[in-house]
């Protein structure tokens, strides 16, 4: 994941354009995602697909011809979506189009101007302070014209048409935690899931933030009833603890699965209530869409100084944290995959586990890792009204143990699926 992030880091992405396409093409070397193109001007709910932005070069030169601000050194130096501009201007005119962070004198801010046609440069406070009275040559070699909005979609079919949606934004230029970490995690989740037998179908979206989610939702309303659970992945590689932000309803299966997995992860974590702000959960959880979609992040966006600056770089993201986020995500999905509801077929008193070889525990755990307590809880609460996740929550035992116990009990015909047909003596 970290290697993929390093490979994608230099590309100048935006909500449209070739940087986004180039990014998706690199992802295609890992998973066979489809690239979709939606024309400029397409009406998507209350929004319109914008013009396509592309940039080749940009600079500010002093009168000696030296590039004092150079897009070639960092793509953050240009306000993303800047219109093309050339000319010679004074320092005071130039300063009206410059953005820096006085409190962080070495960092370059990340600024955008998606929905208002303008231009600007971002630079460090030190660079700004070094600019002297002079005549400056400015050049932004960009184009903003009718084209397409591009996004990537990868559909992985399962045994049922019911879907899990995994969504990440892929529209930021050289920023690592914000956008690239979520992309890398989604790609690795897809790679893992490809090799497993899946109950659910999985739909992965690599989209420009906000307008990409709105576009996908507007063009795919027919698919929404199939989406049973979803996760937005963003900012999953920094050193902070994991945060799960609940869906709008707050007590959906995905919310409970995420809370359960984090509670048993052994690492610090925090659960956040839903709010109509943040990443694309804003769109998935808008009232007319109302999907059961939560969000997984490390330190929440906007609450760390590196957010939307050049300091969100390769040093800000850690391979170990990416590994932890991947493990947590996979475990959440495995809870969803395996969360069945069963019926104890021998509910009058405890069935005799010893004669079935289910009671030969040494230190409480058998060779298969099935604990006696997990079996007793599954037998007791499997009355057709409690799912395995219900049982895991009530018992305080990790879902994985509850699931293993249920499997062992099913093998010994002490448990059946809730809707399994069982012939009775009466026929
Ligand atoms: Zn961002």
mmCIF file of C-alpha atoms in Angstrom, residues 216-397:
data_model
loop_
_atom_site.group_PDB
_atom_site.id
_atom_site.type_symbol
_atom_site.label_atom_id
_atom_site.label_comp_id
_atom_site.label_asym_id
_atom_site.label_seq_id
_atom_site.Cartn_x
_atom_site.Cartn_y
_atom_site.Cartn_z
ATOM 1 C CA UNK A 216 -22.437 8.309 -9.215
ATOM 2 C CA UNK A 217 -25.546 8.454 -7.025
ATOM 3 C CA UNK A 218 -27.504 10.461 -9.616
ATOM 4 C CA UNK A 219 -26.625 8.046 -12.438
ATOM 5 C CA UNK A 220 -27.104 4.848 -10.416
ATOM 6 C CA UNK A 221 -30.233 5.386 -8.367
ATOM 7 C CA UNK A 222 -31.559 2.020 -9.551
ATOM 8 C CA UNK A 223 -28.675 0.268 -7.746
ATOM 9 C CA UNK A 224 -29.191 1.932 -4.372
ATOM 10 C CA UNK A 225 -31.716 -0.592 -2.919
ATOM 11 C CA UNK A 226 -29.052 -3.293 -3.280
ATOM 12 C CA UNK A 227 -26.483 -1.431 -1.158
ATOM 13 C CA UNK A 228 -26.895 -2.870 2.327
ATOM 14 C CA UNK A 229 -23.700 -1.551 3.931
ATOM 15 C CA UNK A 230 -20.911 0.840 3.038
ATOM 16 C CA UNK A 231 -17.673 2.403 4.153
ATOM 17 C CA UNK A 232 -15.973 5.615 3.151
ATOM 18 C CA UNK A 233 -12.211 5.284 3.541
ATOM 19 C CA UNK A 234 -10.144 8.413 4.027
ATOM 20 C CA UNK A 235 -7.112 9.411 6.073
ATOM 21 C CA UNK A 236 -6.296 5.863 7.108
ATOM 22 C CA UNK A 237 -2.483 6.038 7.310
ATOM 23 C CA UNK A 238 -1.475 8.710 9.844
ATOM 24 C CA UNK A 239 -0.208 7.997 13.351
ATOM 25 C CA UNK A 240 -3.522 8.798 15.079
ATOM 26 C CA UNK A 241 -5.948 6.237 16.485
ATOM 27 C CA UNK A 242 -8.714 4.860 14.281
ATOM 28 C CA UNK A 243 -12.035 6.692 14.259
ATOM 29 C CA UNK A 244 -15.251 5.209 12.990
ATOM 30 C CA UNK A 245 -17.952 7.690 12.105
ATOM 31 C CA UNK A 246 -21.416 6.181 12.291
ATOM 32 C CA UNK A 247 -23.997 6.242 9.531
ATOM 33 C CA UNK A 248 -26.913 8.642 9.699
ATOM 34 C CA UNK A 249 -29.091 6.040 11.443
ATOM 35 C CA UNK A 250 -26.268 5.277 13.879
ATOM 36 C CA UNK A 251 -27.189 1.684 14.714
ATOM 37 C CA UNK A 252 -26.971 -0.064 11.365
ATOM 38 C CA UNK A 253 -25.203 -3.410 11.091
ATOM 39 C CA UNK A 254 -22.096 -1.681 9.669
ATOM 40 C CA UNK A 255 -22.032 0.656 12.693
ATOM 41 C CA UNK A 256 -22.289 -2.240 15.118
ATOM 42 C CA UNK A 257 -19.745 -4.359 13.228
ATOM 43 C CA UNK A 258 -17.227 -1.502 13.179
ATOM 44 C CA UNK A 259 -17.747 -0.720 16.872
ATOM 45 C CA UNK A 260 -17.372 -4.383 17.789
ATOM 46 C CA UNK A 261 -14.183 -4.896 15.768
ATOM 47 C CA UNK A 262 -12.559 -1.722 17.111
ATOM 48 C CA UNK A 263 -13.528 -2.618 20.682
ATOM 49 C CA UNK A 264 -11.700 -5.940 20.332
ATOM 50 C CA UNK A 265 -8.773 -4.629 18.285
ATOM 51 C CA UNK A 266 -6.557 -3.968 21.295
ATOM 52 C CA UNK A 267 -5.712 -0.530 19.912
ATOM 53 C CA UNK A 268 -7.073 2.859 20.959
ATOM 54 C CA UNK A 269 -10.050 4.000 18.896
ATOM 55 C CA UNK A 270 -12.963 6.382 18.954
ATOM 56 C CA UNK A 271 -16.529 6.221 17.694
ATOM 57 C CA UNK A 272 -17.973 9.386 16.205
ATOM 58 C CA UNK A 273 -21.637 10.179 15.819
ATOM 59 C CA UNK A 274 -22.890 11.105 12.353
ATOM 60 C CA UNK A 275 -22.732 14.720 11.257
ATOM 61 C CA UNK A 276 -23.612 16.121 7.813
ATOM 62 C CA UNK A 277 -19.996 17.186 7.214
ATOM 63 C CA UNK A 278 -16.822 15.355 6.254
ATOM 64 C CA UNK A 279 -16.162 13.217 3.178
ATOM 65 C CA UNK A 280 -18.609 11.513 0.835
ATOM 66 C CA UNK A 281 -20.644 10.016 3.673
ATOM 67 C CA UNK A 282 -22.315 13.429 3.414
ATOM 68 C CA UNK A 283 -23.801 12.364 0.093
ATOM 69 C CA UNK A 284 -24.414 8.665 0.855
ATOM 70 C CA UNK A 285 -26.173 9.683 4.089
ATOM 71 C CA UNK A 286 -28.153 12.589 2.646
ATOM 72 C CA UNK A 287 -31.849 12.150 3.532
ATOM 73 C CA UNK A 288 -33.009 11.170 0.031
ATOM 74 C CA UNK A 289 -30.230 8.562 -0.339
ATOM 75 C CA UNK A 290 -29.932 7.399 3.276
ATOM 76 C CA UNK A 291 -27.562 4.464 2.851
ATOM 77 C CA UNK A 292 -26.028 2.609 5.797
ATOM 78 C CA UNK A 293 -22.567 4.035 5.140
ATOM 79 C CA UNK A 294 -20.006 4.838 7.831
ATOM 80 C CA UNK A 295 -16.501 6.233 7.581
ATOM 81 C CA UNK A 296 -13.177 4.896 8.737
ATOM 82 C CA UNK A 297 -10.302 7.349 9.319
ATOM 83 C CA UNK A 298 -7.371 7.765 11.643
ATOM 84 C CA UNK A 299 -7.160 11.385 12.820
ATOM 85 C CA UNK A 300 -10.322 13.071 11.506
ATOM 86 C CA UNK A 301 -9.840 15.603 8.675
ATOM 87 C CA UNK A 302 -9.315 19.197 9.656
ATOM 88 C CA UNK A 303 -8.206 18.364 13.203
ATOM 89 C CA UNK A 304 -4.456 18.049 12.476
ATOM 90 C CA UNK A 305 -2.203 20.885 11.282
ATOM 91 C CA UNK A 306 -0.834 18.895 8.316
ATOM 92 C CA UNK A 307 -4.355 18.641 6.838
ATOM 93 C CA UNK A 308 -4.497 20.159 3.329
ATOM 94 C CA UNK A 309 -0.829 21.196 3.340
ATOM 95 C CA UNK A 310 2.418 19.947 1.831
ATOM 96 C CA UNK A 311 3.156 18.319 5.222
ATOM 97 C CA UNK A 312 0.583 15.616 4.388
ATOM 98 C CA UNK A 313 3.423 13.875 2.573
ATOM 99 C CA UNK A 314 5.067 10.448 2.481
ATOM 100 C CA UNK A 315 6.485 10.964 5.993
ATOM 101 C CA UNK A 316 3.001 11.597 7.394
ATOM 102 C CA UNK A 317 1.754 8.119 6.436
ATOM 103 C CA UNK A 318 3.011 4.908 8.069
ATOM 104 C CA UNK A 319 3.005 1.394 6.586
ATOM 105 C CA UNK A 320 2.109 -0.027 10.030
ATOM 106 C CA UNK A 321 -0.949 2.184 10.269
ATOM 107 C CA UNK A 322 -2.057 1.185 6.783
ATOM 108 C CA UNK A 323 -1.694 -2.449 7.844
ATOM 109 C CA UNK A 324 -3.797 -1.823 10.970
ATOM 110 C CA UNK A 325 -6.505 -0.065 8.942
ATOM 111 C CA UNK A 326 -6.565 -2.925 6.430
ATOM 112 C CA UNK A 327 -6.859 -5.542 9.194
ATOM 113 C CA UNK A 328 -9.708 -3.645 10.880
ATOM 114 C CA UNK A 329 -11.532 -3.135 7.575
ATOM 115 C CA UNK A 330 -11.245 -6.791 6.625
ATOM 116 C CA UNK A 331 -12.490 -7.854 10.043
ATOM 117 C CA UNK A 332 -15.495 -5.525 9.769
ATOM 118 C CA UNK A 333 -16.333 -7.028 6.373
ATOM 119 C CA UNK A 334 -15.919 -10.567 7.733
ATOM 120 C CA UNK A 335 -18.436 -9.759 10.475
ATOM 121 C CA UNK A 336 -20.925 -8.650 7.802
ATOM 122 C CA UNK A 337 -20.161 -11.727 5.689
ATOM 123 C CA UNK A 338 -20.648 -14.203 8.546
ATOM 124 C CA UNK A 339 -23.381 -12.568 10.588
ATOM 125 C CA UNK A 340 -26.079 -15.239 10.353
ATOM 126 C CA UNK A 341 -29.004 -16.022 12.631
ATOM 127 C CA UNK A 342 -29.347 -19.605 13.834
ATOM 128 C CA UNK A 343 -31.615 -21.849 15.848
ATOM 129 C CA UNK A 344 -30.506 -24.224 18.609
ATOM 130 C CA UNK A 345 -32.067 -27.574 17.681
ATOM 131 C CA UNK A 346 -31.595 -28.963 21.211
ATOM 132 C CA UNK A 347 -32.863 -26.088 23.337
ATOM 133 C CA UNK A 348 -34.272 -28.043 26.300
ATOM 134 C CA UNK A 349 -31.465 -27.731 28.840
ATOM 135 C CA UNK A 350 -27.860 -27.757 27.589
ATOM 136 C CA UNK A 351 -27.038 -30.359 24.982
ATOM 137 C CA UNK A 352 -24.295 -32.725 26.121
ATOM 138 C CA UNK A 353 -21.200 -31.311 24.522
ATOM 139 C CA UNK A 354 -18.789 -33.888 25.995
ATOM 140 C CA UNK A 355 -20.154 -36.860 24.099
ATOM 141 C CA UNK A 356 -19.787 -34.904 20.861
ATOM 142 C CA UNK A 357 -16.137 -34.097 21.523
ATOM 143 C CA UNK A 358 -16.995 -30.421 21.915
ATOM 144 C CA UNK A 359 -16.040 -30.298 25.570
ATOM 145 C CA UNK A 360 -12.384 -31.369 25.564
ATOM 146 C CA UNK A 361 -11.062 -27.929 26.386
ATOM 147 C CA UNK A 362 -7.584 -27.415 27.697
ATOM 148 C CA UNK A 363 -7.273 -23.977 29.211
ATOM 149 C CA UNK A 364 -10.732 -23.145 27.901
ATOM 150 C CA UNK A 365 -9.918 -23.443 24.217
ATOM 151 C CA UNK A 366 -9.992 -26.442 21.903
ATOM 152 C CA UNK A 367 -7.638 -27.080 18.990
ATOM 153 C CA UNK A 368 -10.024 -25.292 16.663
ATOM 154 C CA UNK A 369 -9.895 -22.191 18.880
ATOM 155 C CA UNK A 370 -13.501 -22.665 19.917
ATOM 156 C CA UNK A 371 -14.119 -21.663 23.491
ATOM 157 C CA UNK A 372 -16.665 -23.264 25.737
ATOM 158 C CA UNK A 373 -18.090 -19.880 26.684
ATOM 159 C CA UNK A 374 -18.616 -18.951 23.036
ATOM 160 C CA UNK A 375 -20.476 -22.238 22.441
ATOM 161 C CA UNK A 376 -22.669 -21.744 25.502
ATOM 162 C CA UNK A 377 -23.585 -18.216 24.418
ATOM 163 C CA UNK A 378 -24.358 -19.305 20.854
ATOM 164 C CA UNK A 379 -26.522 -22.187 22.093
ATOM 165 C CA UNK A 380 -28.335 -20.004 24.583
ATOM 166 C CA UNK A 381 -29.125 -17.056 22.316
ATOM 167 C CA UNK A 382 -29.683 -18.918 19.047
ATOM 168 C CA UNK A 383 -33.451 -18.823 19.254
ATOM 169 C CA UNK A 384 -33.891 -17.392 15.782
ATOM 170 C CA UNK A 385 -34.109 -13.863 17.117
ATOM 171 C CA UNK A 386 -30.423 -13.102 17.771
ATOM 172 C CA UNK A 387 -27.756 -12.807 15.105
ATOM 173 C CA UNK A 388 -24.179 -13.850 15.789
ATOM 174 C CA UNK A 389 -23.296 -10.157 16.110
ATOM 175 C CA UNK A 390 -26.037 -9.766 18.743
ATOM 176 C CA UNK A 391 -24.478 -12.696 20.597
ATOM 177 C CA UNK A 392 -20.952 -11.271 20.284
ATOM 178 C CA UNK A 393 -22.122 -7.928 21.640
ATOM 179 C CA UNK A 394 -24.067 -9.382 24.555
ATOM 180 C CA UNK A 395 -21.397 -11.894 25.556
ATOM 181 C CA UNK A 396 -18.459 -9.528 25.133
ATOM 182 C CA UNK A 397 -16.728 -12.277 23.139
#
